[in-house]
């Protein structure tokens, strides 16, 4: 039985707050404040995502209210200080993710692009939802019993079906106990257990091996 893999569609917010190209600066700020979000997708036509306006896109208006840009790298930011509509303020093309992407893939995109939220789009760029950093952390709310059962069925039964090993889970930390003669399986098991959604850490307490994290 293969391990279940959460995808972006499992954790994303399906009812996403979005704006059109003609949304004004003040409307955008009011919308962000009302919905407590740090960024909103910009849509055109039937709902195709063409950009994103984030807090970072809005701040130059305050940053350069009195001071002119001093460094070459500030010119792009300063140009947004004069923007009054979404199409003038947005970052485009938008950094997006597909609903069938894994949570790890979404996390890598966020980290690489330094963004807190990603519009979720289908194959033709239509908005389906939004996924945030907090959404990606939802897998760590999985019950310990559910995590332990997946490890027993999808990891232990597959890698060491004839060996009696016990997977104990507390607060997402997995402790593997028992006797395992084939030590070559230890790093493979640790890697497979870490891949189970919701696992915080893995510890081995195998007979003949020092206890501790692997």
PDB file of C-alpha atoms in Angstrom:
ATOM      1  CA  UNK A   1       0.000   0.000   0.000  1.00  0.00           C
ATOM      2  CA  UNK A   2       1.698   3.266  -1.073  1.00  0.00           C
ATOM      3  CA  UNK A   3       1.900   6.119   1.425  1.00  0.00           C
ATOM      4  CA  UNK A   4      -0.772   8.744   0.996  1.00  0.00           C
ATOM      5  CA  UNK A   5       0.623  12.024  -0.280  1.00  0.00           C
ATOM      6  CA  UNK A   6      -1.131  15.273   0.443  1.00  0.00           C
ATOM      7  CA  UNK A   7      -1.268  17.701  -2.451  1.00  0.00           C
ATOM      8  CA  UNK A   8      -1.903  21.423  -2.568  1.00  0.00           C
ATOM      9  CA  UNK A   9      -5.590  20.792  -3.327  1.00  0.00           C
ATOM     10  CA  UNK A  10      -5.945  19.013   0.036  1.00  0.00           C
ATOM     11  CA  UNK A  11      -4.910  22.037   2.108  1.00  0.00           C
ATOM     12  CA  UNK A  12      -5.536  25.135  -0.018  1.00  0.00           C
ATOM     13  CA  UNK A  13      -8.252  27.724   0.541  1.00  0.00           C
ATOM     14  CA  UNK A  14     -10.748  27.136  -2.258  1.00  0.00           C
ATOM     15  CA  UNK A  15     -12.610  30.423  -1.832  1.00  0.00           C
ATOM     16  CA  UNK A  16      -9.828  32.840  -2.726  1.00  0.00           C
ATOM     17  CA  UNK A  17      -9.948  36.615  -2.425  1.00  0.00           C
ATOM     18  CA  UNK A  18      -8.961  38.171  -5.768  1.00  0.00           C
ATOM     19  CA  UNK A  19      -9.078  41.505  -7.606  1.00  0.00           C
ATOM     20  CA  UNK A  20      -9.220  42.816 -11.166  1.00  0.00           C
ATOM     21  CA  UNK A  21      -6.666  44.957 -12.975  1.00  0.00           C
ATOM     22  CA  UNK A  22      -8.632  48.150 -12.213  1.00  0.00           C
ATOM     23  CA  UNK A  23      -8.768  47.701  -8.429  1.00  0.00           C
ATOM     24  CA  UNK A  24      -7.463  50.817  -6.704  1.00  0.00           C
ATOM     25  CA  UNK A  25      -4.627  50.999  -4.201  1.00  0.00           C
ATOM     26  CA  UNK A  26      -7.010  51.792  -1.348  1.00  0.00           C
ATOM     27  CA  UNK A  27      -9.410  49.009  -2.330  1.00  0.00           C
ATOM     28  CA  UNK A  28      -6.545  46.529  -2.252  1.00  0.00           C
ATOM     29  CA  UNK A  29      -5.389  47.660   1.201  1.00  0.00           C
ATOM     30  CA  UNK A  30      -8.946  47.487   2.528  1.00  0.00           C
ATOM     31  CA  UNK A  31      -9.425  43.999   1.082  1.00  0.00           C
ATOM     32  CA  UNK A  32      -6.184  42.711   2.592  1.00  0.00           C
ATOM     33  CA  UNK A  33      -7.150  44.141   5.961  1.00  0.00           C
ATOM     34  CA  UNK A  34     -10.671  42.743   5.789  1.00  0.00           C
ATOM     35  CA  UNK A  35      -9.581  39.205   4.887  1.00  0.00           C
ATOM     36  CA  UNK A  36      -6.287  39.249   6.832  1.00  0.00           C
ATOM     37  CA  UNK A  37      -4.181  38.223   3.836  1.00  0.00           C
ATOM     38  CA  UNK A  38      -0.757  39.411   2.741  1.00  0.00           C
ATOM     39  CA  UNK A  39      -1.317  39.146  -1.025  1.00  0.00           C
ATOM     40  CA  UNK A  40      -4.146  38.900  -3.576  1.00  0.00           C
ATOM     41  CA  UNK A  41      -4.171  37.465  -7.114  1.00  0.00           C
ATOM     42  CA  UNK A  42      -5.029  39.776 -10.001  1.00  0.00           C
ATOM     43  CA  UNK A  43      -7.473  38.264 -12.498  1.00  0.00           C
ATOM     44  CA  UNK A  44      -8.650  39.056 -15.991  1.00  0.00           C
ATOM     45  CA  UNK A  45     -11.284  37.548 -18.275  1.00  0.00           C
ATOM     46  CA  UNK A  46     -12.927  34.421 -16.888  1.00  0.00           C
ATOM     47  CA  UNK A  47     -10.520  34.233 -13.960  1.00  0.00           C
ATOM     48  CA  UNK A  48      -7.039  33.845 -15.409  1.00  0.00           C
ATOM     49  CA  UNK A  49      -4.287  34.895 -12.993  1.00  0.00           C
ATOM     50  CA  UNK A  50      -2.111  37.623 -14.518  1.00  0.00           C
ATOM     51  CA  UNK A  51      -0.295  38.851 -11.444  1.00  0.00           C
ATOM     52  CA  UNK A  52      -0.219  39.209  -7.669  1.00  0.00           C
ATOM     53  CA  UNK A  53      -0.278  42.300  -5.477  1.00  0.00           C
ATOM     54  CA  UNK A  54       1.438  41.714  -2.149  1.00  0.00           C
ATOM     55  CA  UNK A  55       2.255  43.868   0.838  1.00  0.00           C
ATOM     56  CA  UNK A  56       5.749  44.218  -0.625  1.00  0.00           C
ATOM     57  CA  UNK A  57       4.227  45.766  -3.782  1.00  0.00           C
ATOM     58  CA  UNK A  58       2.261  48.279  -1.713  1.00  0.00           C
ATOM     59  CA  UNK A  59       4.953  49.406   0.722  1.00  0.00           C
ATOM     60  CA  UNK A  60       7.032  51.508  -1.734  1.00  0.00           C
ATOM     61  CA  UNK A  61       4.303  54.161  -1.678  1.00  0.00           C
ATOM     62  CA  UNK A  62       5.106  54.703   1.992  1.00  0.00           C
ATOM     63  CA  UNK A  63       8.829  54.001   1.645  1.00  0.00           C
ATOM     64  CA  UNK A  64       9.380  56.661  -1.018  1.00  0.00           C
ATOM     65  CA  UNK A  65       6.778  59.123   0.193  1.00  0.00           C
ATOM     66  CA  UNK A  66       9.492  61.686   1.013  1.00  0.00           C
ATOM     67  CA  UNK A  67      12.768  60.097  -0.078  1.00  0.00           C
ATOM     68  CA  UNK A  68      13.978  59.419  -3.620  1.00  0.00           C
ATOM     69  CA  UNK A  69      15.605  56.048  -4.387  1.00  0.00           C
ATOM     70  CA  UNK A  70      19.306  56.032  -3.516  1.00  0.00           C
ATOM     71  CA  UNK A  71      20.369  52.722  -5.048  1.00  0.00           C
ATOM     72  CA  UNK A  72      19.909  51.306  -8.589  1.00  0.00           C
ATOM     73  CA  UNK A  73      18.054  48.312  -7.126  1.00  0.00           C
ATOM     74  CA  UNK A  74      15.418  50.616  -5.683  1.00  0.00           C
ATOM     75  CA  UNK A  75      14.256  51.995  -9.034  1.00  0.00           C
ATOM     76  CA  UNK A  76      11.713  49.229  -9.660  1.00  0.00           C
ATOM     77  CA  UNK A  77      10.306  49.650  -6.164  1.00  0.00           C
ATOM     78  CA  UNK A  78      10.169  53.427  -6.557  1.00  0.00           C
ATOM     79  CA  UNK A  79       8.224  53.088  -9.801  1.00  0.00           C
ATOM     80  CA  UNK A  80       5.496  51.236  -7.896  1.00  0.00           C
ATOM     81  CA  UNK A  81       5.266  54.114  -5.434  1.00  0.00           C
ATOM     82  CA  UNK A  82       3.343  56.040  -8.088  1.00  0.00           C
ATOM     83  CA  UNK A  83       0.992  53.188  -8.897  1.00  0.00           C
ATOM     84  CA  UNK A  84      -2.692  53.567  -8.100  1.00  0.00           C
ATOM     85  CA  UNK A  85      -4.215  50.530  -9.849  1.00  0.00           C
ATOM     86  CA  UNK A  86      -3.588  46.810  -9.445  1.00  0.00           C
ATOM     87  CA  UNK A  87      -2.131  46.499 -12.937  1.00  0.00           C
ATOM     88  CA  UNK A  88       0.487  49.128 -12.038  1.00  0.00           C
ATOM     89  CA  UNK A  89       1.304  47.593  -8.667  1.00  0.00           C
ATOM     90  CA  UNK A  90       1.228  43.861  -9.336  1.00  0.00           C
ATOM     91  CA  UNK A  91       4.161  41.535  -9.741  1.00  0.00           C
ATOM     92  CA  UNK A  92       3.807  39.758 -13.072  1.00  0.00           C
ATOM     93  CA  UNK A  93       3.911  37.026 -14.212  1.00  0.00           C
ATOM     94  CA  UNK A  94       2.459  35.583 -11.039  1.00  0.00           C
ATOM     95  CA  UNK A  95       4.284  32.877  -9.121  1.00  0.00           C
ATOM     96  CA  UNK A  96       1.715  30.071  -9.018  1.00  0.00           C
ATOM     97  CA  UNK A  97       1.362  26.385  -8.224  1.00  0.00           C
ATOM     98  CA  UNK A  98      -0.870  23.608  -9.556  1.00  0.00           C
ATOM     99  CA  UNK A  99      -3.399  21.836  -7.312  1.00  0.00           C
ATOM    100  CA  UNK A 100      -1.740  18.437  -7.802  1.00  0.00           C
ATOM    101  CA  UNK A 101       1.679  19.688  -6.662  1.00  0.00           C
ATOM    102  CA  UNK A 102       3.013  18.144  -3.464  1.00  0.00           C
ATOM    103  CA  UNK A 103       3.298  20.235  -0.320  1.00  0.00           C
ATOM    104  CA  UNK A 104       7.082  19.949  -0.544  1.00  0.00           C
ATOM    105  CA  UNK A 105       7.004  21.403  -4.064  1.00  0.00           C
ATOM    106  CA  UNK A 106       4.831  24.307  -2.906  1.00  0.00           C
ATOM    107  CA  UNK A 107       7.138  24.948   0.050  1.00  0.00           C
ATOM    108  CA  UNK A 108      10.189  25.014  -2.249  1.00  0.00           C
ATOM    109  CA  UNK A 109       8.507  27.558  -4.550  1.00  0.00           C
ATOM    110  CA  UNK A 110       7.619  29.782  -1.600  1.00  0.00           C
ATOM    111  CA  UNK A 111      11.157  29.608  -0.221  1.00  0.00           C
ATOM    112  CA  UNK A 112      12.822  30.199  -3.591  1.00  0.00           C
ATOM    113  CA  UNK A 113      10.564  33.097  -4.548  1.00  0.00           C
ATOM    114  CA  UNK A 114      10.303  34.561  -1.031  1.00  0.00           C
ATOM    115  CA  UNK A 115       6.501  34.629  -1.026  1.00  0.00           C
ATOM    116  CA  UNK A 116       3.983  33.736   1.696  1.00  0.00           C
ATOM    117  CA  UNK A 117       1.030  32.786  -0.509  1.00  0.00           C
ATOM    118  CA  UNK A 118       0.638  31.138  -3.920  1.00  0.00           C
ATOM    119  CA  UNK A 119      -2.350  31.308  -6.270  1.00  0.00           C
ATOM    120  CA  UNK A 120      -3.378  27.790  -7.231  1.00  0.00           C
ATOM    121  CA  UNK A 121      -4.151  27.555 -10.945  1.00  0.00           C
ATOM    122  CA  UNK A 122      -5.277  24.843 -13.329  1.00  0.00           C
ATOM    123  CA  UNK A 123      -3.650  23.921 -16.616  1.00  0.00           C
ATOM    124  CA  UNK A 124      -4.884  27.048 -18.400  1.00  0.00           C
ATOM    125  CA  UNK A 125      -4.032  29.481 -15.619  1.00  0.00           C
ATOM    126  CA  UNK A 126      -7.514  29.822 -14.099  1.00  0.00           C
ATOM    127  CA  UNK A 127      -7.648  30.476 -10.368  1.00  0.00           C
ATOM    128  CA  UNK A 128      -8.773  27.526  -8.239  1.00  0.00           C
ATOM    129  CA  UNK A 129      -7.664  28.716  -4.810  1.00  0.00           C
ATOM    130  CA  UNK A 130      -4.770  30.019  -2.748  1.00  0.00           C
ATOM    131  CA  UNK A 131      -2.276  28.159  -0.579  1.00  0.00           C
ATOM    132  CA  UNK A 132      -0.376  29.848   2.236  1.00  0.00           C
ATOM    133  CA  UNK A 133       2.494  28.901   4.521  1.00  0.00           C
ATOM    134  CA  UNK A 134       0.031  28.126   7.300  1.00  0.00           C
ATOM    135  CA  UNK A 135      -1.884  25.802   4.951  1.00  0.00           C
ATOM    136  CA  UNK A 136       1.273  23.768   4.351  1.00  0.00           C
ATOM    137  CA  UNK A 137       1.630  23.237   8.101  1.00  0.00           C
ATOM    138  CA  UNK A 138      -1.820  21.636   8.383  1.00  0.00           C
ATOM    139  CA  UNK A 139      -0.345  18.147   7.843  1.00  0.00           C
ATOM    140  CA  UNK A 140       1.315  18.436  11.254  1.00  0.00           C
ATOM    141  CA  UNK A 141      -2.171  18.410  12.775  1.00  0.00           C
ATOM    142  CA  UNK A 142      -2.609  14.763  11.778  1.00  0.00           C
ATOM    143  CA  UNK A 143      -3.399  12.531  14.788  1.00  0.00           C
ATOM    144  CA  UNK A 144      -0.484  10.443  16.049  1.00  0.00           C
ATOM    145  CA  UNK A 145      -2.567   7.272  15.616  1.00  0.00           C
ATOM    146  CA  UNK A 146      -3.162   8.040  11.939  1.00  0.00           C
ATOM    147  CA  UNK A 147       0.549   8.635  11.338  1.00  0.00           C
ATOM    148  CA  UNK A 148       1.485   5.404  13.158  1.00  0.00           C
ATOM    149  CA  UNK A 149      -0.993   3.370  11.099  1.00  0.00           C
ATOM    150  CA  UNK A 150       0.387   4.730   7.830  1.00  0.00           C
ATOM    151  CA  UNK A 151       3.935   3.917   8.915  1.00  0.00           C
ATOM    152  CA  UNK A 152       2.951   0.358   9.828  1.00  0.00           C
ATOM    153  CA  UNK A 153       1.126  -0.277   6.559  1.00  0.00           C
ATOM    154  CA  UNK A 154       3.081   1.782   4.023  1.00  0.00           C
ATOM    155  CA  UNK A 155       6.620   1.573   5.417  1.00  0.00           C
ATOM    156  CA  UNK A 156       7.221  -1.323   7.807  1.00  0.00           C
ATOM    157  CA  UNK A 157       5.038  -3.848   5.976  1.00  0.00           C
ATOM    158  CA  UNK A 158       6.747  -2.948   2.705  1.00  0.00           C
ATOM    159  CA  UNK A 159      10.398  -2.744   3.782  1.00  0.00           C
ATOM    160  CA  UNK A 160      10.539  -5.346   6.565  1.00  0.00           C
ATOM    161  CA  UNK A 161       7.406  -7.516   6.409  1.00  0.00           C
ATOM    162  CA  UNK A 162       8.956 -10.430   8.335  1.00  0.00           C
ATOM    163  CA  UNK A 163      10.476  -8.321  11.112  1.00  0.00           C
ATOM    164  CA  UNK A 164       8.572  -7.273  14.218  1.00  0.00           C
ATOM    165  CA  UNK A 165       9.074  -3.541  14.594  1.00  0.00           C
ATOM    166  CA  UNK A 166       6.956  -1.134  16.578  1.00  0.00           C
ATOM    167  CA  UNK A 167       6.359   2.472  15.511  1.00  0.00           C
ATOM    168  CA  UNK A 168       5.349   4.701  18.403  1.00  0.00           C
ATOM    169  CA  UNK A 169       4.265   8.253  17.628  1.00  0.00           C
ATOM    170  CA  UNK A 170       3.971  11.100  20.128  1.00  0.00           C
ATOM    171  CA  UNK A 171       3.450  14.712  19.008  1.00  0.00           C
ATOM    172  CA  UNK A 172       4.539  13.711  15.508  1.00  0.00           C
ATOM    173  CA  UNK A 173       7.882  12.260  16.687  1.00  0.00           C
ATOM    174  CA  UNK A 174       8.263   8.629  15.586  1.00  0.00           C
ATOM    175  CA  UNK A 175      10.210   6.130  17.689  1.00  0.00           C
ATOM    176  CA  UNK A 176      10.977   2.827  15.984  1.00  0.00           C
ATOM    177  CA  UNK A 177      11.616  -0.065  18.368  1.00  0.00           C
ATOM    178  CA  UNK A 178      12.525  -3.703  17.862  1.00  0.00           C
ATOM    179  CA  UNK A 179      15.255  -5.886  16.461  1.00  0.00           C
ATOM    180  CA  UNK A 180      16.563  -5.432  12.927  1.00  0.00           C
ATOM    181  CA  UNK A 181      19.473  -7.542  11.724  1.00  0.00           C
ATOM    182  CA  UNK A 182      19.842  -5.860   8.350  1.00  0.00           C
ATOM    183  CA  UNK A 183      21.313  -2.507   9.387  1.00  0.00           C
ATOM    184  CA  UNK A 184      21.370  -1.371   5.765  1.00  0.00           C
ATOM    185  CA  UNK A 185      17.614  -0.885   6.103  1.00  0.00           C
ATOM    186  CA  UNK A 186      17.949   1.671   8.906  1.00  0.00           C
ATOM    187  CA  UNK A 187      18.641   4.789   6.774  1.00  0.00           C
ATOM    188  CA  UNK A 188      16.085   3.645   4.179  1.00  0.00           C
ATOM    189  CA  UNK A 189      13.426   3.232   6.862  1.00  0.00           C
ATOM    190  CA  UNK A 190      14.258   6.581   8.417  1.00  0.00           C
ATOM    191  CA  UNK A 191      13.965   8.273   5.025  1.00  0.00           C
ATOM    192  CA  UNK A 192      10.642   6.558   4.257  1.00  0.00           C
ATOM    193  CA  UNK A 193       9.183   7.425   7.666  1.00  0.00           C
ATOM    194  CA  UNK A 194      10.209  11.072   7.323  1.00  0.00           C
ATOM    195  CA  UNK A 195       8.342  11.148   4.006  1.00  0.00           C
ATOM    196  CA  UNK A 196       5.068  10.377   5.797  1.00  0.00           C
ATOM    197  CA  UNK A 197       3.038  13.565   6.084  1.00  0.00           C
ATOM    198  CA  UNK A 198       2.958  14.937   9.626  1.00  0.00           C
ATOM    199  CA  UNK A 199       6.165  13.319  10.873  1.00  0.00           C
ATOM    200  CA  UNK A 200       8.224  15.798  12.884  1.00  0.00           C
ATOM    201  CA  UNK A 201      11.278  13.627  13.617  1.00  0.00           C
ATOM    202  CA  UNK A 202      12.410   9.990  13.613  1.00  0.00           C
ATOM    203  CA  UNK A 203      14.203   8.201  16.431  1.00  0.00           C
ATOM    204  CA  UNK A 204      15.577   4.659  16.380  1.00  0.00           C
ATOM    205  CA  UNK A 205      15.669   2.456  19.489  1.00  0.00           C
ATOM    206  CA  UNK A 206      16.741  -0.770  17.826  1.00  0.00           C
ATOM    207  CA  UNK A 207      18.419  -3.582  19.722  1.00  0.00           C
ATOM    208  CA  UNK A 208      22.184  -3.347  19.406  1.00  0.00           C
ATOM    209  CA  UNK A 209      22.105   0.221  18.099  1.00  0.00           C
ATOM    210  CA  UNK A 210      22.503   3.450  20.112  1.00  0.00           C
ATOM    211  CA  UNK A 211      19.183   5.238  20.558  1.00  0.00           C
ATOM    212  CA  UNK A 212      18.681   8.616  18.970  1.00  0.00           C
ATOM    213  CA  UNK A 213      17.555  10.542  15.957  1.00  0.00           C
ATOM    214  CA  UNK A 214      18.573   9.301  12.526  1.00  0.00           C
TER     215      UNK A 214
END
